PDB file of C-alpha atoms in Angstrom:
ATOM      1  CA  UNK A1058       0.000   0.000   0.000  1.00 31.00           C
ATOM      2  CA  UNK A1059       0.704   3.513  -0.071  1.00 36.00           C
ATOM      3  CA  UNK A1060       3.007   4.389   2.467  1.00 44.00           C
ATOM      4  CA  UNK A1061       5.394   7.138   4.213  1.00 54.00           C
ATOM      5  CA  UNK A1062       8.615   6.654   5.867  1.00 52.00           C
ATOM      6  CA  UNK A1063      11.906   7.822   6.544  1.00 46.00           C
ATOM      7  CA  UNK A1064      15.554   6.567   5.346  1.00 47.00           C
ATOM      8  CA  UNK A1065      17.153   6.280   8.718  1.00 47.00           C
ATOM      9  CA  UNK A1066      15.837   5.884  12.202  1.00 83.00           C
ATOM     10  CA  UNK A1067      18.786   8.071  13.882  1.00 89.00           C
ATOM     11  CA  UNK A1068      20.874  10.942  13.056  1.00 93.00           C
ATOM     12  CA  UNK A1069      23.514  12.383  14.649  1.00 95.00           C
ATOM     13  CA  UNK A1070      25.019  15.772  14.228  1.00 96.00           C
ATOM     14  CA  UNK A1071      28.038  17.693  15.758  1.00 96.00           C
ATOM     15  CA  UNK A1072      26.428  21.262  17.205  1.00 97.00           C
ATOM     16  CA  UNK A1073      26.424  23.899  14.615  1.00 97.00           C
ATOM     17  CA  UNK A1074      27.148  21.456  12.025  1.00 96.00           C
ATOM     18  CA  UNK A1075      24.157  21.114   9.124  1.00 97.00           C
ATOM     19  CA  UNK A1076      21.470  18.574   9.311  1.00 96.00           C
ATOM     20  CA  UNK A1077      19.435  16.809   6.795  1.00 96.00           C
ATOM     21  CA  UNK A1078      16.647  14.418   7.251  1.00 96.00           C
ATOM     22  CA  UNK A1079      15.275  12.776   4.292  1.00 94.00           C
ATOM     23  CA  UNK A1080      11.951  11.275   3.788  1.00 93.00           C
ATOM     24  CA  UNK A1081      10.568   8.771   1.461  1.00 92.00           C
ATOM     25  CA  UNK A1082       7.038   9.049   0.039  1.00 88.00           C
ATOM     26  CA  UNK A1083       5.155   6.741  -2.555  1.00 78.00           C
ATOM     27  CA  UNK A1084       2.130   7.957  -3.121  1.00 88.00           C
ATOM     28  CA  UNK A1085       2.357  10.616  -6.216  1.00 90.00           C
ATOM     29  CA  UNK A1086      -0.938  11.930  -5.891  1.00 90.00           C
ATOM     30  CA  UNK A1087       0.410  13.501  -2.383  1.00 91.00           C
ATOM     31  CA  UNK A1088       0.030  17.216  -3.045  1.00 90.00           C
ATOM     32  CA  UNK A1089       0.714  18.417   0.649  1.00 92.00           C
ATOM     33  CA  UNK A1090       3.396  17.905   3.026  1.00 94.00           C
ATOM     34  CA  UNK A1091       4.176  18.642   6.790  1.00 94.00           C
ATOM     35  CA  UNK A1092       7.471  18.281   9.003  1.00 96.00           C
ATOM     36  CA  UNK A1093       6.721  17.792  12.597  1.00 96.00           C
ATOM     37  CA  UNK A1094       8.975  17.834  15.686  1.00 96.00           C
ATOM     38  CA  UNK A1095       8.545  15.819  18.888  1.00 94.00           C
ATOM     39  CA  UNK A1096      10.141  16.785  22.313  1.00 93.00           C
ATOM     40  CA  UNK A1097      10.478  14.194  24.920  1.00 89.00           C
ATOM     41  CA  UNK A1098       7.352  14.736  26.829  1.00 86.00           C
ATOM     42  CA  UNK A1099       5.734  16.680  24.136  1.00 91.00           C
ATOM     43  CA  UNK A1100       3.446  16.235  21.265  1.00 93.00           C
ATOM     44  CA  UNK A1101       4.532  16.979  17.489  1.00 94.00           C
ATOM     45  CA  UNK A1102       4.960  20.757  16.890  1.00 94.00           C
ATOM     46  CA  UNK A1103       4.475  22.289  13.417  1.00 93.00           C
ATOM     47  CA  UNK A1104       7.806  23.286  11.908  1.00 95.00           C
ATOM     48  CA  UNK A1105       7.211  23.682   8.133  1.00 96.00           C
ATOM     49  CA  UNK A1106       5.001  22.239   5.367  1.00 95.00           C
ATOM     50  CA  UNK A1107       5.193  22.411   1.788  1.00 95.00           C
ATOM     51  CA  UNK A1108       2.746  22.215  -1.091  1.00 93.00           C
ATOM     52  CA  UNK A1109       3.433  20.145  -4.291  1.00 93.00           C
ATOM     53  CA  UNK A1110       3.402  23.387  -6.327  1.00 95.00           C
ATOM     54  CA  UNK A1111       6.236  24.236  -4.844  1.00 96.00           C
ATOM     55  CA  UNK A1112       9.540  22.703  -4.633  1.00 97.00           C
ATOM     56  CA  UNK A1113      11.543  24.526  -1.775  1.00 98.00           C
ATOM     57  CA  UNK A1114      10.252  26.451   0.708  1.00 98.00           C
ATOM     58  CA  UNK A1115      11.999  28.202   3.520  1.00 97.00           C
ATOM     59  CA  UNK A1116      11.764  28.922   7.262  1.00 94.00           C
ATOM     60  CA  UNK A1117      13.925  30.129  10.260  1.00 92.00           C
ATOM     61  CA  UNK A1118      17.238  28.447  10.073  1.00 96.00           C
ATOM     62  CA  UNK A1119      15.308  25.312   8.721  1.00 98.00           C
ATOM     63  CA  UNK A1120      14.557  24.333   4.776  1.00 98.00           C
ATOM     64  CA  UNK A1121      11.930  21.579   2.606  1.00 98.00           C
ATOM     65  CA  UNK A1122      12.782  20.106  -0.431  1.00 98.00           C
ATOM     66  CA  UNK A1123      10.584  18.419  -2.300  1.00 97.00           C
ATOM     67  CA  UNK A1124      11.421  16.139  -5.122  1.00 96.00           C
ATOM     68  CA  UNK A1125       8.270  15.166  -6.825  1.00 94.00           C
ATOM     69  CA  UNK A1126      10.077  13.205  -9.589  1.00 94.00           C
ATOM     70  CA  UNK A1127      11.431  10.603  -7.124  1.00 94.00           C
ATOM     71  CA  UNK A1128       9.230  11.531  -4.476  1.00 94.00           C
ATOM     72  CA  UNK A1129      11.240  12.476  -1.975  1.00 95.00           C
ATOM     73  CA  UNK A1130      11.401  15.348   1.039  1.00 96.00           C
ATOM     74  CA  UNK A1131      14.210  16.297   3.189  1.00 97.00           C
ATOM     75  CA  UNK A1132      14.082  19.016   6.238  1.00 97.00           C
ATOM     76  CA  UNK A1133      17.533  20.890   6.439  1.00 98.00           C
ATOM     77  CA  UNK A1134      18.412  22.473   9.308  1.00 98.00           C
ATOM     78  CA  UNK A1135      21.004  25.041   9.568  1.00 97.00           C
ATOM     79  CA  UNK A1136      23.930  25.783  12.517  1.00 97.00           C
ATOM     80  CA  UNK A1137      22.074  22.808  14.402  1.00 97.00           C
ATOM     81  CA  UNK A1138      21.696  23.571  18.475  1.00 96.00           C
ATOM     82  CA  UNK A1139      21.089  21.142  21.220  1.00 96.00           C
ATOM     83  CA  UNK A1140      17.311  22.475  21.755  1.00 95.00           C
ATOM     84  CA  UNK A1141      16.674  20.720  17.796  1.00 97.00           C
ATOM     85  CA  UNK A1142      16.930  17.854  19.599  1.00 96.00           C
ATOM     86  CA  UNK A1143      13.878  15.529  18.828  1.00 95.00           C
ATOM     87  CA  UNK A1144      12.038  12.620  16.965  1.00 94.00           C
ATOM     88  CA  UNK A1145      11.029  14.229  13.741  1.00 95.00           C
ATOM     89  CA  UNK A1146       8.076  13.416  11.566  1.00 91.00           C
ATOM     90  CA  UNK A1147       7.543  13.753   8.135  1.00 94.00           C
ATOM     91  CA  UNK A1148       3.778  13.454   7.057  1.00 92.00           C
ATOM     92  CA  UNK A1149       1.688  13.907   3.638  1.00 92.00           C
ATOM     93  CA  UNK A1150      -1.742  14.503   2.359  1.00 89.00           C
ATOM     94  CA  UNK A1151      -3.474  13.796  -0.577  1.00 82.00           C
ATOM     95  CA  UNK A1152      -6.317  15.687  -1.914  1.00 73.00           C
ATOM     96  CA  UNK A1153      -7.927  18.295   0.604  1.00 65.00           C
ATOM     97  CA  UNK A1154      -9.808  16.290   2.568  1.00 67.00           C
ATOM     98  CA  UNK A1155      -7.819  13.549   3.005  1.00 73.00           C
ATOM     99  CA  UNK A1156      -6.301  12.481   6.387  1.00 81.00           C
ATOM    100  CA  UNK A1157      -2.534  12.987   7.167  1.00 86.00           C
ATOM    101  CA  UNK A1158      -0.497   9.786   6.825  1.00 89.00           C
ATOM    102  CA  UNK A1159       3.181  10.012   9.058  1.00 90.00           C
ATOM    103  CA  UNK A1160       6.010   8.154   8.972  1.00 87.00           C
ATOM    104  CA  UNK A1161       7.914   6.292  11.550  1.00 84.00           C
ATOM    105  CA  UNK A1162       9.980   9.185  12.763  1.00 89.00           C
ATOM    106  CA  UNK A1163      13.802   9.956  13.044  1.00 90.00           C
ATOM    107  CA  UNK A1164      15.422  10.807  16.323  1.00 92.00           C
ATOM    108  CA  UNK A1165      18.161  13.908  15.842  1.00 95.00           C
ATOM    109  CA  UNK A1166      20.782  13.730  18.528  1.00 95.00           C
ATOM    110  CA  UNK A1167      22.900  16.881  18.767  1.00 96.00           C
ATOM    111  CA  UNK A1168      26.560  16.382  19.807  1.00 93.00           C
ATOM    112  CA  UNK A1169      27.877  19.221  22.302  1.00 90.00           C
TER     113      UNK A1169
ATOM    114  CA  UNK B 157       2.561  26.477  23.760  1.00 71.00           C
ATOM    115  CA  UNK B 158       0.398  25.030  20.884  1.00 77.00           C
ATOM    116  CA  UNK B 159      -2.873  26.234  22.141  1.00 94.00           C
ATOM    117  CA  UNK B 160      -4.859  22.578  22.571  1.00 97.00           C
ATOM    118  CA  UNK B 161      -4.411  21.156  26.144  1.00 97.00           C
ATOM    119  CA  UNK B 162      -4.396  17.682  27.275  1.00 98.00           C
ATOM    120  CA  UNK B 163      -5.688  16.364  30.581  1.00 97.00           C
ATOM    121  CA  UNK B 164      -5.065  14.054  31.926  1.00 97.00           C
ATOM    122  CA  UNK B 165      -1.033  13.747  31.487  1.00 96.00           C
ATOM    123  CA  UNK B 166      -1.132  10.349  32.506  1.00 97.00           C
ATOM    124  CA  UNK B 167      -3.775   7.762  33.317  1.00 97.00           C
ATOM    125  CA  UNK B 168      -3.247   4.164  34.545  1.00 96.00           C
ATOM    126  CA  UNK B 169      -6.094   2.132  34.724  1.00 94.00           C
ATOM    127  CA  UNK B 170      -7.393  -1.331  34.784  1.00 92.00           C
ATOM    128  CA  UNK B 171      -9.121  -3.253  32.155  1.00 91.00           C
ATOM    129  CA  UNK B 172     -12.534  -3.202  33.781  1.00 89.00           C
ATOM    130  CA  UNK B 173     -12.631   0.703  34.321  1.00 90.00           C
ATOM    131  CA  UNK B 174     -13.810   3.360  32.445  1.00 95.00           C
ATOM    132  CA  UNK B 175     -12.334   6.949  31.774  1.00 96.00           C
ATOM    133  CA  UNK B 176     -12.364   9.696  29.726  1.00 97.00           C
ATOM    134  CA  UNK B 177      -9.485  11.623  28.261  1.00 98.00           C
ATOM    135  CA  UNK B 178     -10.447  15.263  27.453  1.00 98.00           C
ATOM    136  CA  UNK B 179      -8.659  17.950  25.096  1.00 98.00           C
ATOM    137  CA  UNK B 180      -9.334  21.344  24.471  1.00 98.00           C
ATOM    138  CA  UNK B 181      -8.275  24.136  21.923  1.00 97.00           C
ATOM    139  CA  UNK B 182      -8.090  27.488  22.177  1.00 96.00           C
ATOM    140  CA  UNK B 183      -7.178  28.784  18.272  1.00 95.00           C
ATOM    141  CA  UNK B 184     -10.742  29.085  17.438  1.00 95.00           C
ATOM    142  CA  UNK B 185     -10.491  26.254  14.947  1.00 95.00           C
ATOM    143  CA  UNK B 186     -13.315  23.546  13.679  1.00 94.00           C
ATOM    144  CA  UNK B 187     -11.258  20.396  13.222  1.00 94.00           C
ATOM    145  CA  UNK B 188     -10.280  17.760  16.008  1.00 96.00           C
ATOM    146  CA  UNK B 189      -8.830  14.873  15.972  1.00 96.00           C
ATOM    147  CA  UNK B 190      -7.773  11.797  17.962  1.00 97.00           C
ATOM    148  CA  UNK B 191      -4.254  10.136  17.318  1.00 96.00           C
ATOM    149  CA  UNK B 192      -2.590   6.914  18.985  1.00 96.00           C
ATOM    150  CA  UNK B 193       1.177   7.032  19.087  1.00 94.00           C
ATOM    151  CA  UNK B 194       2.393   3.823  19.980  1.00 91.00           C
ATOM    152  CA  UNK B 195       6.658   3.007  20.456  1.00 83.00           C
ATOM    153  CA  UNK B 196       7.975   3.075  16.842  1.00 73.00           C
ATOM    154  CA  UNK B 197       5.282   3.545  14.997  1.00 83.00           C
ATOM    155  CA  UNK B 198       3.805   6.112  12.926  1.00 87.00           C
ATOM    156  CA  UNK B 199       0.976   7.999  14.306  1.00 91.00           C
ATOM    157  CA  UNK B 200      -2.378   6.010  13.859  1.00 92.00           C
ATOM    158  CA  UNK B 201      -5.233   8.517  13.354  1.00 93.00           C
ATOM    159  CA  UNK B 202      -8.480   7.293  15.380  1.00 96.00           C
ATOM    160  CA  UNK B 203     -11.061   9.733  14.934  1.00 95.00           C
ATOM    161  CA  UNK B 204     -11.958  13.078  13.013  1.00 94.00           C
ATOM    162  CA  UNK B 205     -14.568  15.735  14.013  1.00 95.00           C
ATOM    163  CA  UNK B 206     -15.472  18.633  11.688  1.00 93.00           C
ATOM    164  CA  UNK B 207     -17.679  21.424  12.986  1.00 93.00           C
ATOM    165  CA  UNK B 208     -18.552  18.641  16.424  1.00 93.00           C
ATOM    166  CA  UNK B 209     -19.381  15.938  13.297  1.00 94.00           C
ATOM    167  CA  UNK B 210     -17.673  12.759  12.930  1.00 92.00           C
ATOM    168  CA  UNK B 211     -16.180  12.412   9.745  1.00 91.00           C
ATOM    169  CA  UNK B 212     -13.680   9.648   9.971  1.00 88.00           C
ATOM    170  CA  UNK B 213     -13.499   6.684  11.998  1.00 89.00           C
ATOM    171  CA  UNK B 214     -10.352   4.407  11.822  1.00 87.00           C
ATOM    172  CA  UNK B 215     -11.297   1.163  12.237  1.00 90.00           C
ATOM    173  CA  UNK B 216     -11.389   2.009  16.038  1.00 95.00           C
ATOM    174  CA  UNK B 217     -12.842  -0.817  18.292  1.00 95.00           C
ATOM    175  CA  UNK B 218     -15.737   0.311  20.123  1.00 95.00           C
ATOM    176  CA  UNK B 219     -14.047   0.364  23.349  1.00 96.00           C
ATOM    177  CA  UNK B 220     -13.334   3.432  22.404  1.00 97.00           C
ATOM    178  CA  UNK B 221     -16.028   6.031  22.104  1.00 97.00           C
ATOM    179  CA  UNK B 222     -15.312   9.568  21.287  1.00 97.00           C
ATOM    180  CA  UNK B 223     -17.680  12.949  21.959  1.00 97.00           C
ATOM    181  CA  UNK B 224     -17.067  15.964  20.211  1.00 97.00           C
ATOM    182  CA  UNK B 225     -19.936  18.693  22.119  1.00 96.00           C
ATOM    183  CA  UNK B 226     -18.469  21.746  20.595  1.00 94.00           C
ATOM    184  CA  UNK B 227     -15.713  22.603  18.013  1.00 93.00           C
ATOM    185  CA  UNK B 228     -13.771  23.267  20.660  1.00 96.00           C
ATOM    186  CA  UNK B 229     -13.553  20.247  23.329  1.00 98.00           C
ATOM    187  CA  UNK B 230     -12.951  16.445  22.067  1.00 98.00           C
ATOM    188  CA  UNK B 231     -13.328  13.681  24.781  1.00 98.00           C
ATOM    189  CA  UNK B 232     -12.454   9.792  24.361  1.00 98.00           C
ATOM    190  CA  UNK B 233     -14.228   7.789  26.547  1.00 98.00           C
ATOM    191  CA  UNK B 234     -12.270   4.783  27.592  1.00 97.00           C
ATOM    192  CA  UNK B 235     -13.568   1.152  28.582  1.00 94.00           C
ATOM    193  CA  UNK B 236     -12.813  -2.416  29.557  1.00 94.00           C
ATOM    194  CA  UNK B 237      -9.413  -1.560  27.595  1.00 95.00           C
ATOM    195  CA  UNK B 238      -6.894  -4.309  26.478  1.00 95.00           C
ATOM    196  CA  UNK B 239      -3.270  -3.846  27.759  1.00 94.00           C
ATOM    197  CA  UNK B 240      -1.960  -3.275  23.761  1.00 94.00           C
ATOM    198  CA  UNK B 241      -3.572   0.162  24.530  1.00 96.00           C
ATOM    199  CA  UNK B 242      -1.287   1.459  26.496  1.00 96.00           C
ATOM    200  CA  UNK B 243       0.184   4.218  24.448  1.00 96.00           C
ATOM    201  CA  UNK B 244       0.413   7.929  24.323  1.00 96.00           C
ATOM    202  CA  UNK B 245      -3.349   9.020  22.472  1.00 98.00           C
ATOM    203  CA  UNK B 246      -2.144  12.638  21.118  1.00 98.00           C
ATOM    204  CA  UNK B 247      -5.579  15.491  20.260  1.00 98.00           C
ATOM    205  CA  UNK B 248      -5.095  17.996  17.468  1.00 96.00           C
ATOM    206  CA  UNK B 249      -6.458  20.496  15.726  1.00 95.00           C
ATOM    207  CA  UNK B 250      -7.034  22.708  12.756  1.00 93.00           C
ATOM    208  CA  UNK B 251      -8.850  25.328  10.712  1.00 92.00           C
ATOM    209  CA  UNK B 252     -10.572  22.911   8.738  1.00 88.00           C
ATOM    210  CA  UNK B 253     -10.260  19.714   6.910  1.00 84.00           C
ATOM    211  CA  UNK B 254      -8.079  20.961   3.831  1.00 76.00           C
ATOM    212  CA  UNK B 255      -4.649  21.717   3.490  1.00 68.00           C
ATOM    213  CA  UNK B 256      -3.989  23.004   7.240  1.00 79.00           C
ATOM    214  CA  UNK B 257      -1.749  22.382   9.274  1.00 87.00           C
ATOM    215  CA  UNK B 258      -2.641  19.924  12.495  1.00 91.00           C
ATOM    216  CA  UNK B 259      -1.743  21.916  16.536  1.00 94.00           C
ATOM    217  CA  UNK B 260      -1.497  18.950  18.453  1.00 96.00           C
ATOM    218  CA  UNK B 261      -1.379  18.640  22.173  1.00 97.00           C
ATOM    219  CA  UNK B 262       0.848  17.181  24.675  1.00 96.00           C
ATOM    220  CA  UNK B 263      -0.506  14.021  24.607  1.00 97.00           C
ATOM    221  CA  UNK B 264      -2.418  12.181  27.570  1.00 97.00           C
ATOM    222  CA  UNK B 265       0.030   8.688  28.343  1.00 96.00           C
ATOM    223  CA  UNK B 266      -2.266   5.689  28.839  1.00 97.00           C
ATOM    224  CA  UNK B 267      -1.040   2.261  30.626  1.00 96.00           C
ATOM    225  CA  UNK B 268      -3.382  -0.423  30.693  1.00 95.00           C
ATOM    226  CA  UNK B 269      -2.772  -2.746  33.712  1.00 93.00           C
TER     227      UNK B 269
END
């Protein structure tokens, strides 16, 4: 079936270095995507979406990418800091009332 | 803060009792929904609301029973609950059912003894 999910299930990154989490998406008819970010203790917070109109899109310090030809998005963050610490979620939608499918989730661990 | 609250935080109960997990928003918005996040897996959406209707329902078993009273307050009543639902069940919200981005809350942790 149609499915969402994510390359790797950890990352590590040094502290102000650059990080990139990619995520792997099958369904081409997915015209809307999100990128969440869980604390320990917390649920998923909003950090940037994209629409398929639109292949980049950027935020503050953080970047999508999305590659509609092999169906693929990635969240870049820039001069990573401890507090970017998290389990991070990539998620689609297709068609506007359709329900938001997530993947599995990659845990970011920033080295001091 | 995201603006939808969770209560309780966490909730430990047996198999034969019956609770109710309650969420609130405060952004004003007419979608609500009910998520399970369970270790490494993807989010599992339960239920969807859409101006206090019920427009999706997951598959959910019956033991759980949701009540949406106003656009903004979602409850999920909870009973005679199986152990495999022990999990954290996460609320959210948004301006509608399009293209919108989901608030969600901080989650209320369930164990199931």
């Amino acid at each position: 079936g149609e499915s969402v999910g994510l390359h790797l299930p950890t990352l590590s990154v040094q502290e102000g270095d650059n990080s990139i989490i990619n995520c792997a998406y099958s369904n081409s008819a997915s015209d809307y995507f999100i990128w969440y970010k869980q604390e320990s203790g917390k649920g998923p917070q909003f950090i940037i979406d994209i629409r398929s109109n639109m292949d980049k899109r950027q935020g503050q310090r953080v970047t999508v990418l999305l590659n509609k030809t092999v169906k693929h998005l990635s969240l870049q963050i820039a001069a990573t800091q401890p507090g970017d610490s998290a389990v991070y979620f990539c998620a689609e939608k297709t068609g506007a009332n359709s329900k938001l499918t997530f993947g599995k989730g990659i845990t970011l661990s920033v080295r001091p | 803060e995201t603006g939808v609250t969770q209560t309780p935080r966490h909730l430990v109960m047996g198999m034969t009792n019956k609770k109710s997990l309650k969420c609130e928003q405060h952004l004003g918005h007419n979608a609500m929904y009910w998520y399970k996040q369970s270790a490494k897996k993807p989010l599992e959406l339960m239920f969807v609301y859409n101006f206090k209707e019920q427009t999706e329902n997951n598959s959910v078993p019956s033991r759980f029973s949701p009540e949406c009273p106003n656009s903004s307050h979602l409850f999920l009543h909870l009973h005679t609950l199986q152990p495999e639902d022990s999990a954290l069940y996460l609320c959210a919200s948004s301006q509608g059912l399009g293209t919108y981005e989901q608030y969600f809350g901080p989650g209320t942790r369930l164990t199931v003894t």
